[in-house]
Tab-separated table of C-alpha atoms in Angstrom:
chain	number	residue	atom	x	y	z
N	20	MET	CA	-53.814	22.171	19.627
N	21	ILE	CA	-55.461	18.746	19.491
N	22	ARG	CA	-58.958	20.191	19.247
N	23	GLU	CA	-58.056	21.975	16.034
N	24	ARG	CA	-57.602	18.646	14.307
N	25	CYS	CA	-60.356	16.511	12.844
N	26	PRO	CA	-63.035	15.157	15.234
N	27	GLU	CA	-61.906	11.560	14.608
N	28	LEU	CA	-58.526	12.282	16.188
N	29	VAL	CA	-60.146	13.946	19.178
N	30	ALA	CA	-62.295	10.851	19.641
N	31	LEU	CA	-59.248	8.595	19.364
N	32	LEU	CA	-57.392	10.630	21.971
N	33	ALA	CA	-60.354	10.270	24.323
N	34	VAL	CA	-60.205	6.476	23.934
N	35	VAL	CA	-56.453	6.431	24.544
N	36	ILE	CA	-56.768	8.522	27.706
N	37	ALA	CA	-59.465	6.190	28.980
N	38	HIS	CA	-57.032	3.276	28.618
N	39	ALA	CA	-53.892	4.927	29.985
N	40	CYS	CA	-51.655	3.766	32.793
N	41	CYS	CA	-48.132	5.054	33.508
N	42	THR	CA	-46.207	3.683	36.473
N	43	SER	CA	-42.763	3.478	37.995
N	44	LEU	CA	-41.363	0.481	39.820
N	45	THR	CA	-38.147	-0.877	41.206
N	46	ALA	CA	-37.226	-4.504	41.720
N	47	GLY	CA	-39.625	-6.210	44.106
N	48	GLN	CA	-42.062	-3.313	44.210
N	49	GLU	CA	-45.588	-3.006	42.934
N	50	PRO	CA	-46.208	-0.250	40.383
N	51	ASN	CA	-47.369	3.089	41.697
N	52	THR	CA	-48.872	6.061	39.918
N	53	ALA	CA	-45.675	8.115	39.599
N	54	SER	CA	-44.203	8.753	36.165
N	55	ALA	CA	-40.807	10.135	35.220
N	56	PHE	CA	-41.952	11.507	31.897
N	57	ASP	CA	-44.936	13.378	30.553
N	58	ARG	CA	-47.433	11.110	28.864
N	59	GLN	CA	-49.191	14.032	27.153
N	60	ALA	CA	-46.632	14.093	24.332
N	61	LEU	CA	-47.204	10.369	23.818
N	62	LEU	CA	-50.972	10.858	23.760
N	63	GLU	CA	-50.675	13.600	21.177
N	64	MET	CA	-48.380	11.457	19.031
N	65	MET	CA	-50.910	8.614	19.182
N	66	ALA	CA	-53.711	10.930	18.157
N	67	GLU	CA	-51.720	12.484	15.321
N	68	HIS	CA	-50.802	9.106	13.826
N	69	GLU	CA	-53.996	7.251	14.825
N	70	ILE	CA	-52.117	4.684	16.905
N	71	PRO	CA	-54.545	2.390	18.757
N	72	GLY	CA	-52.131	1.260	21.477
N	73	LEU	CA	-48.659	2.025	22.790
N	74	ALA	CA	-46.456	0.370	25.406
N	75	VAL	CA	-43.442	2.243	26.742
N	76	ALA	CA	-40.850	0.723	29.065
N	77	VAL	CA	-37.855	2.625	30.412
N	78	THR	CA	-35.008	1.936	32.778
N	79	HIS	CA	-32.856	4.714	34.224
N	80	ARG	CA	-30.259	4.320	36.934
N	81	GLY	CA	-31.796	1.184	38.353
N	82	LYS	CA	-35.396	2.341	38.280
N	83	ASP	CA	-37.942	1.067	35.775
N	84	TYR	CA	-40.974	2.842	34.367
N	85	ASP	CA	-43.773	1.703	32.132
N	86	CYS	CA	-46.570	3.539	30.387
N	87	ASN	CA	-49.384	1.634	28.678
N	88	LEU	CA	-51.778	3.620	26.545
N	89	GLY	CA	-54.761	2.844	24.366
N	90	VAL	CA	-56.067	-0.510	23.192
N	91	ALA	CA	-54.586	-3.760	21.925
N	92	ASP	CA	-57.692	-4.436	19.840
N	93	ARG	CA	-60.173	-1.843	18.656
N	94	GLU	CA	-62.952	-4.401	18.274
N	95	SER	CA	-62.882	-5.571	21.885
N	96	SER	CA	-61.447	-2.333	23.345
N	97	VAL	CA	-59.114	-4.422	25.530
N	98	ALA	CA	-56.521	-2.103	27.050
N	99	VAL	CA	-52.773	-2.314	26.500
N	100	THR	CA	-51.088	-3.608	29.665
N	101	ARG	CA	-47.634	-4.757	30.736
N	102	GLU	CA	-48.618	-8.220	29.449
N	103	THR	CA	-49.595	-7.125	25.926
N	104	ILE	CA	-47.553	-8.875	23.226
N	105	PHE	CA	-46.450	-6.842	20.198
N	106	GLU	CA	-44.699	-7.685	16.959
N	107	ILE	CA	-41.321	-5.927	16.978
N	108	GLY	CA	-40.360	-6.328	13.319
N	109	SER	CA	-36.659	-5.817	12.651
N	110	VAL	CA	-35.817	-5.308	16.312
N	111	SER	CA	-35.978	-9.123	16.117
N	112	LYS	CA	-32.633	-8.956	14.305
N	113	VAL	CA	-30.976	-8.025	17.605
N	114	PHE	CA	-31.856	-11.505	18.899
N	115	THR	CA	-30.417	-13.119	15.774
N	116	ALA	CA	-27.184	-11.182	16.269
N	117	ILE	CA	-26.945	-12.274	19.908
N	118	ALA	CA	-27.468	-15.904	18.874
N	119	ALA	CA	-24.723	-15.585	16.258
N	120	ALA	CA	-22.290	-13.955	18.695
N	121	LEU	CA	-23.041	-16.653	21.279
N	122	ALA	CA	-22.497	-19.392	18.682
N	123	ASP	CA	-19.165	-17.780	17.831
N	124	GLN	CA	-18.166	-17.792	21.489
N	125	ASN	CA	-19.002	-21.451	22.043
N	126	GLY	CA	-17.281	-22.553	18.841
N	127	THR	CA	-20.386	-23.556	16.911
N	128	ILE	CA	-19.476	-21.049	14.186
N	129	SER	CA	-16.840	-18.411	13.548
N	130	LEU	CA	-18.095	-15.024	12.449
N	131	GLU	CA	-14.857	-14.602	10.487
N	132	ALA	CA	-15.261	-17.892	8.587
N	133	PRO	CA	-16.811	-18.127	5.105
N	134	ILE	CA	-20.544	-18.822	4.900
N	135	GLY	CA	-19.931	-21.937	2.803
N	136	ARG	CA	-18.222	-23.645	5.742
N	137	TYR	CA	-21.616	-23.945	7.452
N	138	MET	CA	-23.885	-24.377	4.429
N	139	ASP	CA	-22.636	-27.035	2.029
N	140	GLU	CA	-25.083	-25.919	-0.654
N	141	LEU	CA	-23.303	-22.572	-0.880
N	142	ALA	CA	-19.748	-23.893	-0.984
N	143	GLY	CA	-18.038	-22.720	-4.146
N	144	THR	CA	-20.531	-19.918	-4.795
N	145	PRO	CA	-19.783	-16.186	-4.525
N	146	LEU	CA	-21.883	-15.990	-1.358
N	147	GLY	CA	-20.180	-19.032	0.132
N	148	SER	CA	-16.857	-17.204	0.253
N	149	VAL	CA	-18.213	-14.169	2.178
N	150	PRO	CA	-17.322	-14.063	5.903
N	151	VAL	CA	-20.330	-14.674	8.145
N	152	TYR	CA	-20.158	-11.338	9.990
N	153	HIS	CA	-21.089	-9.474	6.795
N	154	LEU	CA	-24.586	-10.947	7.114
N	155	ALA	CA	-25.039	-9.120	10.435
N	156	THR	CA	-23.714	-5.817	9.073
N	157	HIS	CA	-25.682	-5.753	5.782
N	158	THR	CA	-22.391	-5.621	3.867
N	159	ALA	CA	-22.299	-8.986	2.066
N	160	GLY	CA	-22.392	-7.313	-1.347
N	161	GLY	CA	-25.894	-6.230	-2.257
N	162	PHE	CA	-28.956	-8.156	-1.126
N	163	PRO	CA	-32.363	-6.556	-1.759
N	164	LEU	CA	-34.528	-5.408	1.148
N	165	GLN	CA	-36.831	-8.426	0.853
N	166	VAL	CA	-36.607	-11.986	-0.421
N	167	PRO	CA	-37.972	-12.108	-4.002
N	168	GLU	CA	-41.602	-13.188	-4.322
N	169	ARG	CA	-40.640	-16.300	-6.288
N	170	VAL	CA	-38.935	-17.675	-3.163
N	171	ASP	CA	-41.636	-19.645	-1.354
N	172	SER	CA	-39.813	-22.634	0.186
N	173	GLU	CA	-36.460	-23.509	1.715
N	174	ALA	CA	-35.444	-25.241	-1.510
N	175	SER	CA	-36.132	-22.152	-3.611
N	176	LEU	CA	-34.461	-20.011	-0.935
N	177	ILE	CA	-31.244	-22.022	-1.149
N	178	GLU	CA	-31.388	-21.847	-4.937
N	179	TYR	CA	-31.776	-18.083	-4.695
N	180	TYR	CA	-28.642	-17.861	-2.546
N	181	ARG	CA	-26.734	-20.193	-4.894
N	182	GLU	CA	-27.563	-17.973	-7.874
N	183	TRP	CA	-26.907	-14.685	-6.059
N	184	GLU	CA	-24.219	-12.465	-7.553
N	185	PRO	CA	-22.720	-9.582	-5.537
N	186	GLN	CA	-23.259	-6.041	-6.797
N	187	HIS	CA	-20.235	-4.788	-4.854
N	188	PRO	CA	-17.235	-6.331	-3.085
N	189	PRO	CA	-18.145	-7.373	0.471
N	190	GLY	CA	-17.580	-4.612	3.001
N	191	THR	CA	-17.867	-1.677	0.603
N	192	ARG	CA	-21.623	-0.962	0.639
N	193	ARG	CA	-24.341	-1.338	3.247
N	194	HIS	CA	-27.601	-2.708	1.835
N	195	TYR	CA	-30.176	-3.039	4.621
N	196	ALA	CA	-31.613	-6.466	3.860
N	197	ASN	CA	-33.797	-9.170	5.350
N	198	PRO	CA	-32.186	-11.896	3.166
N	199	SER	CA	-28.849	-11.044	4.808
N	200	VAL	CA	-29.745	-11.398	8.480
N	201	GLY	CA	-32.276	-14.097	7.599
N	202	LEU	CA	-29.466	-16.246	6.221
N	203	LEU	CA	-27.474	-15.558	9.392
N	204	GLY	CA	-30.290	-16.957	11.519
N	205	LEU	CA	-30.705	-19.973	9.243
N	206	LEU	CA	-26.971	-20.642	9.306
N	207	VAL	CA	-26.672	-20.438	13.105
N	208	ALA	CA	-29.692	-22.708	13.585
N	209	ARG	CA	-28.319	-25.295	11.167
N	210	ALA	CA	-24.889	-25.233	12.793
N	211	SER	CA	-26.639	-25.733	16.148
N	212	GLY	CA	-28.603	-28.717	14.830
N	213	THR	CA	-32.045	-27.201	15.251
N	214	THR	CA	-34.566	-24.807	13.727
N	215	TYR	CA	-34.448	-21.081	14.291
N	216	ALA	CA	-37.725	-21.103	16.239
N	217	GLU	CA	-36.416	-23.802	18.573
N	218	LEU	CA	-33.042	-22.072	18.895
N	219	MET	CA	-34.863	-18.986	20.151
N	220	GLU	CA	-37.792	-20.370	22.152
N	221	SER	CA	-36.005	-23.286	23.825
N	222	GLY	CA	-32.623	-21.605	23.997
N	223	LEU	CA	-31.927	-17.881	23.835
N	224	PHE	CA	-35.264	-16.609	25.162
N	225	GLU	CA	-34.951	-18.884	28.186
N	226	ASP	CA	-31.307	-17.888	28.701
N	227	LEU	CA	-32.378	-14.241	28.691
N	228	GLY	CA	-35.101	-14.942	31.272
N	229	LEU	CA	-37.950	-13.910	28.970
N	230	GLY	CA	-41.370	-15.242	29.946
N	231	SER	CA	-43.531	-13.614	27.269
N	232	THR	CA	-41.381	-13.649	24.130
N	233	TYR	CA	-42.119	-15.914	21.190
N	234	ILE	CA	-41.601	-16.726	17.558
N	235	ARG	CA	-44.880	-18.653	17.559
N	236	VAL	CA	-47.309	-17.202	20.082
N	237	PRO	CA	-48.856	-20.200	21.895
N	238	ARG	CA	-52.588	-20.682	22.104
N	239	ASN	CA	-52.654	-19.874	25.823
N	240	ALA	CA	-51.105	-16.432	25.143
N	241	LEU	CA	-53.156	-15.416	22.100
N	242	ASP	CA	-55.516	-13.316	24.220
N	243	LYS	CA	-52.523	-11.097	25.103
N	244	TYR	CA	-51.307	-10.779	21.495
N	245	ALA	CA	-52.285	-7.352	20.189
N	246	TRP	CA	-53.829	-6.852	16.790
N	247	GLY	CA	-51.891	-4.590	14.490
N	248	TYR	CA	-53.514	-2.062	12.175
N	249	ASN	CA	-52.360	-1.319	8.644
N	250	ARG	CA	-52.706	1.933	6.722
N	251	ALA	CA	-56.252	1.021	5.716
N	252	GLY	CA	-57.194	0.503	9.375
N	253	GLU	CA	-57.546	-3.268	8.974
N	254	ARG	CA	-56.564	-5.728	11.692
N	255	VAL	CA	-53.378	-7.561	10.689
N	256	ARG	CA	-50.673	-9.824	12.051
N	257	VAL	CA	-47.446	-10.934	10.433
N	258	ASN	CA	-47.784	-13.796	7.924
N	259	PRO	CA	-45.450	-16.815	7.659
N	260	ALA	CA	-42.859	-16.382	4.909
N	261	PRO	CA	-39.316	-17.542	4.132
N	262	LEU	CA	-36.937	-15.983	6.703
N	263	ALA	CA	-39.771	-14.139	8.479
N	264	ASP	CA	-38.816	-15.775	11.783
N	265	GLU	CA	-35.141	-14.911	11.476
N	266	ALA	CA	-35.532	-11.341	10.216
N	267	TYR	CA	-38.667	-9.912	11.833
N	268	GLY	CA	-40.574	-12.670	13.620
N	269	VAL	CA	-40.207	-11.983	17.370
N	270	LYS	CA	-43.315	-11.126	19.389
N	271	THR	CA	-42.780	-9.811	22.905
N	272	THR	CA	-43.837	-7.419	25.638
N	273	ALA	CA	-42.249	-4.074	26.417
N	274	ALA	CA	-41.182	-5.444	29.811
N	275	ASP	CA	-39.399	-8.452	28.290
N	276	LEU	CA	-37.668	-6.306	25.695
N	277	LEU	CA	-36.545	-3.889	28.397
N	278	ARG	CA	-34.987	-6.831	30.222
N	279	VAL	CA	-32.843	-7.485	27.152
N	280	LEU	CA	-31.868	-3.834	26.843
N	281	LYS	CA	-30.726	-3.778	30.472
N	282	LEU	CA	-28.139	-6.435	29.610
N	283	ASN	CA	-26.843	-4.055	26.949
N	284	LEU	CA	-26.128	-1.414	29.606
N	285	SER	CA	-23.560	-3.342	31.619
N	286	CYS	CA	-20.779	-4.389	29.243
N	287	PRO	CA	-17.905	-3.319	31.518
N	288	GLU	CA	-19.155	-5.896	34.027
N	289	ALA	CA	-19.894	-8.608	31.419
N	290	SER	CA	-18.731	-11.957	32.745
N	291	GLY	CA	-20.729	-14.902	31.409
N	292	PRO	CA	-20.856	-16.132	27.786
N	293	LEU	CA	-24.294	-14.619	27.174
N	294	GLU	CA	-23.282	-11.206	28.497
N	295	ARG	CA	-20.068	-11.253	26.466
N	296	ALA	CA	-22.035	-12.221	23.336
N	297	ILE	CA	-24.432	-9.310	23.874
N	298	CYS	CA	-21.525	-6.901	24.227
N	299	ARG	CA	-19.923	-8.324	21.086
N	300	THR	CA	-22.928	-7.088	19.138
N	301	HIS	CA	-22.059	-3.493	20.097
N	302	VAL	CA	-18.717	-3.447	18.298
N	303	GLY	CA	-18.718	-1.222	15.227
N	304	HIS	CA	-17.536	-2.801	11.950
N	305	PHE	CA	-18.409	-0.223	9.281
N	306	ASP	CA	-18.864	3.551	9.328
N	307	THR	CA	-21.792	4.894	7.300
N	308	GLY	CA	-21.149	8.554	8.093
N	309	ASP	CA	-24.189	8.775	10.350
N	310	PHE	CA	-23.436	5.751	12.522
N	311	GLN	CA	-21.224	2.718	12.862
N	312	GLN	CA	-22.880	-0.503	11.772
N	313	ALA	CA	-22.314	-3.039	14.535
N	314	LEU	CA	-23.782	-6.555	14.560
N	315	ILE	CA	-27.321	-5.363	13.705
N	316	TRP	CA	-27.164	-2.508	16.214
N	317	GLU	CA	-26.670	0.983	14.772
N	318	ARG	CA	-24.084	2.657	16.940
N	319	TYR	CA	-24.179	6.468	17.216
N	320	GLU	CA	-21.781	8.881	18.848
N	321	TYR	CA	-23.059	10.192	22.176
N	322	PRO	CA	-24.285	12.815	22.976
N	323	LEU	CA	-26.745	12.105	20.202
N	324	ASP	CA	-27.097	14.407	17.242
N	325	ARG	CA	-30.820	14.444	16.382
N	326	ASP	CA	-30.163	15.150	12.700
N	327	ARG	CA	-27.734	12.234	12.410
N	328	LEU	CA	-30.174	9.939	14.146
N	329	ARG	CA	-32.918	10.984	11.746
N	330	SER	CA	-30.633	10.620	8.739
N	331	GLY	CA	-29.466	7.196	9.880
N	332	ASN	CA	-33.084	6.064	10.187
N	333	SER	CA	-34.288	7.678	6.967
N	334	TYR	CA	-35.981	5.705	4.227
N	335	GLU	CA	-33.060	6.596	1.972
N	336	MET	CA	-30.710	4.804	4.357
N	337	ILE	CA	-33.048	1.812	4.490
N	338	LEU	CA	-33.819	1.529	0.794
N	339	ARG	CA	-30.586	2.588	-0.922
N	340	PRO	CA	-27.040	1.236	-0.671
N	341	SER	CA	-24.624	3.376	1.305
N	342	GLU	CA	-20.860	3.539	0.987
N	343	VAL	CA	-19.107	2.392	4.153
N	344	VAL	CA	-15.607	2.492	5.583
N	345	GLU	CA	-14.412	-0.503	7.556
N	346	VAL	CA	-13.616	0.061	11.220
N	347	ASP	CA	-10.973	-1.955	13.053
N	348	ALA	CA	-13.288	-4.038	15.240
N	349	ARG	CA	-10.305	-5.385	17.172
N	350	SER	CA	-9.459	-1.953	18.611
N	351	PRO	CA	-11.642	-1.063	21.609
N	352	ASP	CA	-13.528	2.199	21.175
N	353	GLU	CA	-13.801	4.030	24.480
N	354	HIS	CA	-16.009	6.830	23.142
N	355	ALA	CA	-19.519	7.185	24.548
N	356	PHE	CA	-22.124	5.765	22.212
N	357	ALA	CA	-25.820	5.080	21.777
N	358	LEU	CA	-27.457	1.977	20.292
N	359	SER	CA	-30.546	2.379	18.130
N	360	LYS	CA	-32.843	0.005	16.244
N	361	THR	CA	-36.237	0.350	14.615
N	362	GLY	CA	-38.610	-2.422	13.599
N	363	SER	CA	-41.855	-2.629	11.668
N	364	THR	CA	-44.365	-5.081	10.299
N	365	ALA	CA	-47.494	-4.223	8.349
N	366	GLY	CA	-49.401	-3.433	11.534
N	367	PHE	CA	-46.768	-2.708	14.195
N	368	GLY	CA	-43.984	-0.191	14.848
N	369	ALA	CA	-41.153	-0.573	17.379
N	370	TYR	CA	-38.141	1.414	18.489
N	371	VAL	CA	-35.406	0.777	21.067
N	372	LEU	CA	-32.696	3.150	22.270
N	373	VAL	CA	-29.822	2.315	24.631
N	374	LEU	CA	-27.596	4.961	26.257
N	375	PRO	CA	-25.021	3.004	28.304
N	376	ASP	CA	-23.223	6.070	29.713
N	377	GLU	CA	-26.531	7.345	31.121
N	378	ASP	CA	-27.680	3.906	32.332
N	379	LEU	CA	-30.818	4.546	30.266
N	380	ALA	CA	-32.773	2.349	27.865
N	381	ILE	CA	-36.137	2.978	26.194
N	382	VAL	CA	-38.657	0.671	24.502
N	383	LEU	CA	-41.549	1.919	22.357
N	384	LEU	CA	-44.016	-0.659	20.992
N	385	ALA	CA	-47.136	0.269	19.011
N	386	ASN	CA	-49.781	-1.688	17.145
N	387	LYS	CA	-49.436	0.499	14.081
N	388	ASN	CA	-46.542	1.068	11.675
N	389	TYR	CA	-46.260	4.820	12.233
N	390	PRO	CA	-43.480	7.144	10.984
N	391	ILE	CA	-39.992	6.382	12.219
N	392	ARG	CA	-39.254	10.050	12.871
N	393	ALA	CA	-42.137	10.179	15.367
N	394	ARG	CA	-40.659	7.186	17.214
N	395	LEU	CA	-37.239	8.811	17.402
N	396	ASP	CA	-38.672	12.097	18.633
N	397	ALA	CA	-40.748	10.342	21.294
N	398	ALA	CA	-37.738	8.428	22.608
N	399	LEU	CA	-35.544	11.518	22.584
N	400	GLY	CA	-38.250	13.432	24.413
N	401	ILE	CA	-38.381	10.801	27.148
N	402	ALA	CA	-34.587	10.771	27.396
N	403	ALA	CA	-34.468	14.567	27.650
N	404	GLU	CA	-36.971	14.570	30.510
N	405	LEU	CA	-35.108	11.898	32.455
N	406	LEU	CA	-31.714	13.488	31.918
N	407	SER	CA	-32.697	17.073	32.584
N	408	PRO	CA	-30.993	18.597	35.673
């Protein structure tokens, strides 16, 4: 099948195979050459979408697997390894939600309180009266996907929020929006008396035990930071911009991100403040028809319906407002569920899937922004292999 495609894809597949390593490991063990899933489907996906490098990390019933394919940089041909750092785009929002839930637990903020309580500049404005949790559910009333181009400083950002007028009453429409979760991160950092980067790098990342996760990749780790590739095949990395840190600015390894996902598997045993905050992010607040919108996480019924998952991750869902029905977040939902989140920057594509009832979590990180449907299908393929009788 692959050979019938253009010669360039065959050549790319040859490069990927030459830089391929799939292993399994348990705590305290060195990786071995066993793999719980077939890497051939991953190799074919990489060839089809011209993905230079891919890092996969999986945990299932206490056993971890990783699969590192291709290159982190086409120019140097350096291979993707367990230490390769990727941009994860909007998967970063999961960290912002955890920080907000933790701040709510320790009394720094209340997710039910109006935004204006924590940002004096917004007191008395339409946005200032919106409860904070709407920022984490994309239901504040109609933010655009991105901050307008005219916003180029914190002063102009605050002015933008002061002038903002809702398109809909809060809680009636879901508008997927970086200005929404970006404001959440800014608000939590301010209430904590620090910057967002410091809140993450000197606080949450350390609390989570992450050794290779950054907002600002330090000089001594730049050699592990992959180059992303845009649609024109050019090397790119994310550029600084208002709210970039808060909305899509985390850079990490597949292993570090898997560590975070593991904490999302054990909510019944959650005991400490951090664990309880993580589990708080799972609670559904609004029903979109395809999924419940939790605090950033998209919560699907389990067993997963592939069509619903695809619909919930469609560009129509991302780019257009969707009617929602509020869910009583105070009533515990005992139904089995899955947690899903995609993330992209100009040169990177990420996907994470958490299946708590199966004790299974999957991380896919690539240094190309490739189609979301391909990411979903790859993750579902891995899950099917691991869960097959």
